[in-house]
Amino acid sequence: MRHLLSTQDLCFQDALHILDTAEEMAGVKDRQVKKLPALRGRTVVNLFLEDSTRTRISFEAAAKRLSADVLNFSARGSSVSKGESLRDTVQTLEATGADAIVMRHWASGAAHQLAESGWCSSPVVNAGDGTHEHPTQALLDAFSMRHRFAFRDGSDPATAPPVGQDLTGRHVVIVGDILHSRVARSNVWLLNTLGARVTLAGPATLMPLGAESWPCEVTYDLDEALATEPDAVMMLRIQQERMHQSFFPSTAEYTRGWGLTSERLSRLEDTEAIIMHPGPMNRGLEISSTAADSPRNTVLEQVANGVSIRMAVLYLILAAENPGKDG
Ligand code: CP
């Protein structure tokens, strides 16, 4: 694996290999010294041109647990505000010794542009590009599902990691603002590759044109989707910062039709469905506090598992498959 740009680029074996490598990485946090020497002497640049809490911190923690040096770059306070281009910014960072670029960008396709333009020689990891893709989020979601499903099936992932397991036969309902969601897109491709059935549920105004041709089902009725007793319900954040027109009459109306309210949560009581959210959550809008704080909710497990997944990705890109200029 040279870059990680999209889950569409991952075949079944690649995806499983990342998940299984992350199982090994997960053990590092339980050691007295929470570090592996695998990336000693390497430098990972976190180039974040759009805001982030989880992804940026998680990539930093992952790189440090692998003993890499980390340079954190954010647009605010940098020469990007003086008009410096992405090409010049990246070349400046490479000149300081970057070995890998982890990039979040507001523009869809920015990670592909960087990887394929020849502007830099480093591997590129897409940490979210516009409304396009967020591959490590989908990978950590799949990892979190594997763990919860293993536990539900009677084995403890802490002692028996679900290595080699895919998501065949599982049904995942992804709910809400599909139109603006890179998380939804990356999940549709990856879940499909891993054998899961996927249903997208959202208002017609927030369903992308052409979604019917994706490898998933589409419904405009959340209650109908929940009645199918899915294994996982993934709530998406309403991305108001990307909305330049009105997509629903009011937030109250959105919650009534599409929110995981306490009443909808109670209807899941007799099922084994887990509730997922990539964060940050809009409590009271797409998810009620009762659902956000429910033991079914995996949001903090997703964050914790994100470090293991990002360790696996950095390791596979920098150490295992691209041993470097001198390796
Ligand atoms: N899930 C996610 O990408 O969160 P951040 O925007 O906080 O990184």
mmCIF file of C-alpha atoms in Angstrom, residues 53-221:
data_model
loop_
_atom_site.group_PDB
_atom_site.id
_atom_site.type_symbol
_atom_site.label_atom_id
_atom_site.label_comp_id
_atom_site.label_asym_id
_atom_site.label_seq_id
_atom_site.Cartn_x
_atom_site.Cartn_y
_atom_site.Cartn_z
ATOM 1 C CA THR A 53 -10.386 16.879 17.137
ATOM 2 C CA ARG A 54 -10.513 13.063 16.924
ATOM 3 C CA THR A 55 -8.667 12.408 13.675
ATOM 4 C CA ARG A 56 -5.760 14.772 14.273
ATOM 5 C CA ILE A 57 -5.186 13.722 17.890
ATOM 6 C CA SER A 58 -5.578 10.077 16.940
ATOM 7 C CA PHE A 59 -3.007 10.226 14.097
ATOM 8 C CA GLU A 60 -0.620 12.030 16.431
ATOM 9 C CA ALA A 61 -1.064 9.405 19.175
ATOM 10 C CA ALA A 62 -0.682 6.607 16.602
ATOM 11 C CA ALA A 63 2.547 8.007 15.144
ATOM 12 C CA LYS A 64 4.005 8.606 18.611
ATOM 13 C CA ARG A 65 3.127 5.070 19.768
ATOM 14 C CA LEU A 66 5.181 3.859 16.794
ATOM 15 C CA SER A 67 8.065 6.166 17.885
ATOM 16 C CA ALA A 68 7.783 8.470 14.844
ATOM 17 C CA ASP A 69 8.423 12.188 15.083
ATOM 18 C CA VAL A 70 5.265 14.206 14.440
ATOM 19 C CA LEU A 71 4.893 17.664 12.896
ATOM 20 C CA ASN A 72 1.432 19.165 13.343
ATOM 21 C CA PHE A 73 0.386 21.756 10.792
ATOM 22 C CA SER A 74 -2.911 23.629 10.755
ATOM 23 C CA ALA A 75 -4.030 26.306 8.319
ATOM 24 C CA ARG A 76 -4.702 28.816 11.091
ATOM 25 C CA GLY A 77 -1.504 30.664 11.970
ATOM 26 C CA SER A 78 0.365 29.373 8.893
ATOM 27 C CA SER A 79 1.365 30.950 5.588
ATOM 28 C CA VAL A 80 -1.745 29.381 4.002
ATOM 29 C CA SER A 81 -3.498 32.529 5.293
ATOM 30 C CA LYS A 82 -1.045 34.556 3.157
ATOM 31 C CA GLY A 83 -2.137 32.644 0.074
ATOM 32 C CA GLU A 84 0.538 29.919 -0.068
ATOM 33 C CA SER A 85 -0.620 27.082 -2.316
ATOM 34 C CA LEU A 86 -1.049 23.452 -1.252
ATOM 35 C CA ARG A 87 1.837 22.480 -3.531
ATOM 36 C CA ASP A 88 4.236 24.993 -1.954
ATOM 37 C CA THR A 89 3.047 24.136 1.568
ATOM 38 C CA VAL A 90 3.607 20.411 1.036
ATOM 39 C CA GLN A 91 6.990 20.912 -0.601
ATOM 40 C CA THR A 92 8.028 23.114 2.332
ATOM 41 C CA LEU A 93 6.975 20.391 4.780
ATOM 42 C CA GLU A 94 8.833 17.720 2.791
ATOM 43 C CA ALA A 95 11.937 19.899 2.842
ATOM 44 C CA THR A 96 11.814 19.735 6.645
ATOM 45 C CA GLY A 97 12.041 15.930 6.405
ATOM 46 C CA ALA A 98 8.495 14.555 6.191
ATOM 47 C CA ASP A 99 8.252 10.827 5.394
ATOM 48 C CA ALA A 100 4.438 10.677 5.230
ATOM 49 C CA ILE A 101 1.705 13.286 4.849
ATOM 50 C CA VAL A 102 -1.591 12.789 6.683
ATOM 51 C CA MET A 103 -3.914 15.354 5.167
ATOM 52 C CA ARG A 104 -7.362 16.689 5.949
ATOM 53 C CA HIS A 105 -8.626 19.146 3.362
ATOM 54 C CA TRP A 106 -11.906 20.958 2.761
ATOM 55 C CA ALA A 107 -11.826 20.102 -0.975
ATOM 56 C CA SER A 108 -13.053 16.743 -2.268
ATOM 57 C CA GLY A 109 -10.265 15.093 -4.247
ATOM 58 C CA ALA A 110 -7.425 17.030 -2.556
ATOM 59 C CA ALA A 111 -5.725 13.851 -1.283
ATOM 60 C CA HIS A 112 -5.815 12.263 -4.762
ATOM 61 C CA GLN A 113 -4.457 15.480 -6.243
ATOM 62 C CA LEU A 114 -1.551 15.476 -3.795
ATOM 63 C CA ALA A 115 -0.767 11.791 -4.276
ATOM 64 C CA GLU A 116 -0.996 11.795 -8.046
ATOM 65 C CA SER A 117 0.399 15.222 -8.969
ATOM 66 C CA GLY A 118 4.037 14.488 -8.267
ATOM 67 C CA TRP A 119 4.136 17.516 -5.935
ATOM 68 C CA CYS A 120 5.655 15.327 -3.218
ATOM 69 C CA SER A 121 7.352 11.949 -2.992
ATOM 70 C CA SER A 122 5.886 10.950 0.392
ATOM 71 C CA PRO A 123 2.976 8.552 0.871
ATOM 72 C CA VAL A 124 -0.322 10.353 1.468
ATOM 73 C CA VAL A 125 -3.020 9.312 3.938
ATOM 74 C CA ASN A 126 -6.429 10.877 3.416
ATOM 75 C CA ALA A 127 -7.733 12.080 6.787
ATOM 76 C CA GLY A 128 -10.939 13.405 5.200
ATOM 77 C CA ASP A 129 -11.341 15.368 1.952
ATOM 78 C CA GLY A 130 -14.446 17.530 1.626
ATOM 79 C CA THR A 131 -17.548 15.406 1.151
ATOM 80 C CA HIS A 132 -15.599 12.659 -0.600
ATOM 81 C CA GLU A 133 -13.916 10.093 1.703
ATOM 82 C CA HIS A 134 -12.618 9.439 5.208
ATOM 83 C CA PRO A 135 -11.051 5.974 4.863
ATOM 84 C CA THR A 136 -9.537 5.591 8.342
ATOM 85 C CA GLN A 137 -12.929 6.467 9.887
ATOM 86 C CA ALA A 138 -14.578 3.615 7.971
ATOM 87 C CA LEU A 139 -11.777 1.249 8.982
ATOM 88 C CA LEU A 140 -12.117 2.133 12.668
ATOM 89 C CA ASP A 141 -15.891 1.751 12.353
ATOM 90 C CA ALA A 142 -15.458 -1.757 10.913
ATOM 91 C CA PHE A 143 -12.933 -2.600 13.650
ATOM 92 C CA SER A 144 -15.387 -1.386 16.320
ATOM 93 C CA MET A 145 -18.213 -3.439 14.795
ATOM 94 C CA ARG A 146 -16.049 -6.569 14.719
ATOM 95 C CA HIS A 147 -15.310 -6.137 18.426
ATOM 96 C CA ARG A 148 -18.914 -5.518 19.499
ATOM 97 C CA PHE A 149 -20.229 -8.366 17.342
ATOM 98 C CA ALA A 150 -17.581 -10.757 18.698
ATOM 99 C CA PHE A 151 -18.549 -9.812 22.245
ATOM 100 C CA ARG A 152 -22.228 -10.277 21.420
ATOM 101 C CA ASP A 153 -21.426 -13.688 19.939
ATOM 102 C CA GLY A 154 -19.860 -14.775 23.226
ATOM 103 C CA SER A 155 -16.112 -14.150 22.849
ATOM 104 C CA ASP A 156 -14.108 -11.438 24.572
ATOM 105 C CA PRO A 157 -12.058 -9.468 22.002
ATOM 106 C CA ALA A 158 -9.637 -8.453 24.772
ATOM 107 C CA THR A 159 -8.484 -12.054 25.104
ATOM 108 C CA ALA A 160 -9.507 -13.426 21.687
ATOM 109 C CA PRO A 161 -9.205 -10.679 19.029
ATOM 110 C CA PRO A 162 -11.588 -11.305 16.088
ATOM 111 C CA VAL A 163 -8.709 -11.771 13.628
ATOM 112 C CA GLY A 164 -9.734 -12.822 10.126
ATOM 113 C CA GLN A 165 -13.398 -12.021 10.674
ATOM 114 C CA ASP A 166 -15.314 -10.042 8.076
ATOM 115 C CA LEU A 167 -18.816 -8.569 8.331
ATOM 116 C CA THR A 168 -20.678 -11.073 6.184
ATOM 117 C CA GLY A 169 -24.357 -11.261 7.099
ATOM 118 C CA ARG A 170 -24.331 -8.042 9.157
ATOM 119 C CA HIS A 171 -26.762 -5.235 8.347
ATOM 120 C CA VAL A 172 -25.716 -1.610 8.885
ATOM 121 C CA VAL A 173 -28.137 1.315 8.576
ATOM 122 C CA ILE A 174 -26.432 4.687 7.961
ATOM 123 C CA VAL A 175 -28.730 7.576 8.850
ATOM 124 C CA GLY A 176 -29.021 11.253 8.062
ATOM 125 C CA ASP A 177 -26.944 13.738 6.099
ATOM 126 C CA ILE A 178 -25.587 11.322 3.497
ATOM 127 C CA LEU A 179 -25.136 14.132 0.948
ATOM 128 C CA HIS A 180 -22.317 15.854 2.838
ATOM 129 C CA SER A 181 -20.856 12.759 4.502
ATOM 130 C CA ARG A 182 -17.422 11.424 3.566
ATOM 131 C CA VAL A 183 -17.930 8.947 6.440
ATOM 132 C CA ALA A 184 -21.004 7.487 4.708
ATOM 133 C CA ARG A 185 -19.227 7.135 1.360
ATOM 134 C CA SER A 186 -16.131 5.438 2.836
ATOM 135 C CA ASN A 187 -18.364 3.140 4.895
ATOM 136 C CA VAL A 188 -20.553 2.105 1.959
ATOM 137 C CA TRP A 189 -17.535 0.921 -0.053
ATOM 138 C CA LEU A 190 -15.716 -0.745 2.861
ATOM 139 C CA LEU A 191 -18.757 -2.438 4.418
ATOM 140 C CA ASN A 192 -19.699 -3.782 1.019
ATOM 141 C CA THR A 193 -16.149 -5.133 0.523
ATOM 142 C CA LEU A 194 -16.335 -6.801 3.947
ATOM 143 C CA GLY A 195 -19.615 -8.509 3.085
ATOM 144 C CA ALA A 196 -22.115 -6.411 5.037
ATOM 145 C CA ARG A 197 -25.524 -5.286 3.801
ATOM 146 C CA VAL A 198 -25.825 -1.489 3.942
ATOM 147 C CA THR A 199 -28.959 0.675 3.978
ATOM 148 C CA LEU A 200 -28.804 4.453 3.655
ATOM 149 C CA ALA A 201 -31.695 6.234 5.370
ATOM 150 C CA GLY A 202 -32.233 9.958 5.079
ATOM 151 C CA PRO A 203 -34.445 12.681 3.696
ATOM 152 C CA ALA A 204 -34.494 12.927 -0.097
ATOM 153 C CA THR A 205 -32.891 16.387 0.105
ATOM 154 C CA LEU A 206 -29.839 14.896 1.858
ATOM 155 C CA MET A 207 -29.461 11.833 -0.375
ATOM 156 C CA PRO A 208 -26.777 12.232 -3.090
ATOM 157 C CA LEU A 209 -27.822 11.950 -6.718
ATOM 158 C CA GLY A 210 -26.933 8.465 -7.906
ATOM 159 C CA ALA A 211 -26.920 6.832 -4.457
ATOM 160 C CA GLU A 212 -29.248 4.158 -5.868
ATOM 161 C CA SER A 213 -26.348 2.924 -8.007
ATOM 162 C CA TRP A 214 -24.049 2.461 -4.969
ATOM 163 C CA PRO A 215 -23.721 -1.048 -3.481
ATOM 164 C CA CYS A 216 -26.421 -0.415 -0.864
ATOM 165 C CA GLU A 217 -30.143 0.046 -0.390
ATOM 166 C CA VAL A 218 -31.735 3.482 -0.032
ATOM 167 C CA THR A 219 -34.779 4.376 2.037
ATOM 168 C CA TYR A 220 -36.420 7.647 2.960
ATOM 169 C CA ASP A 221 -38.152 6.161 6.005
#
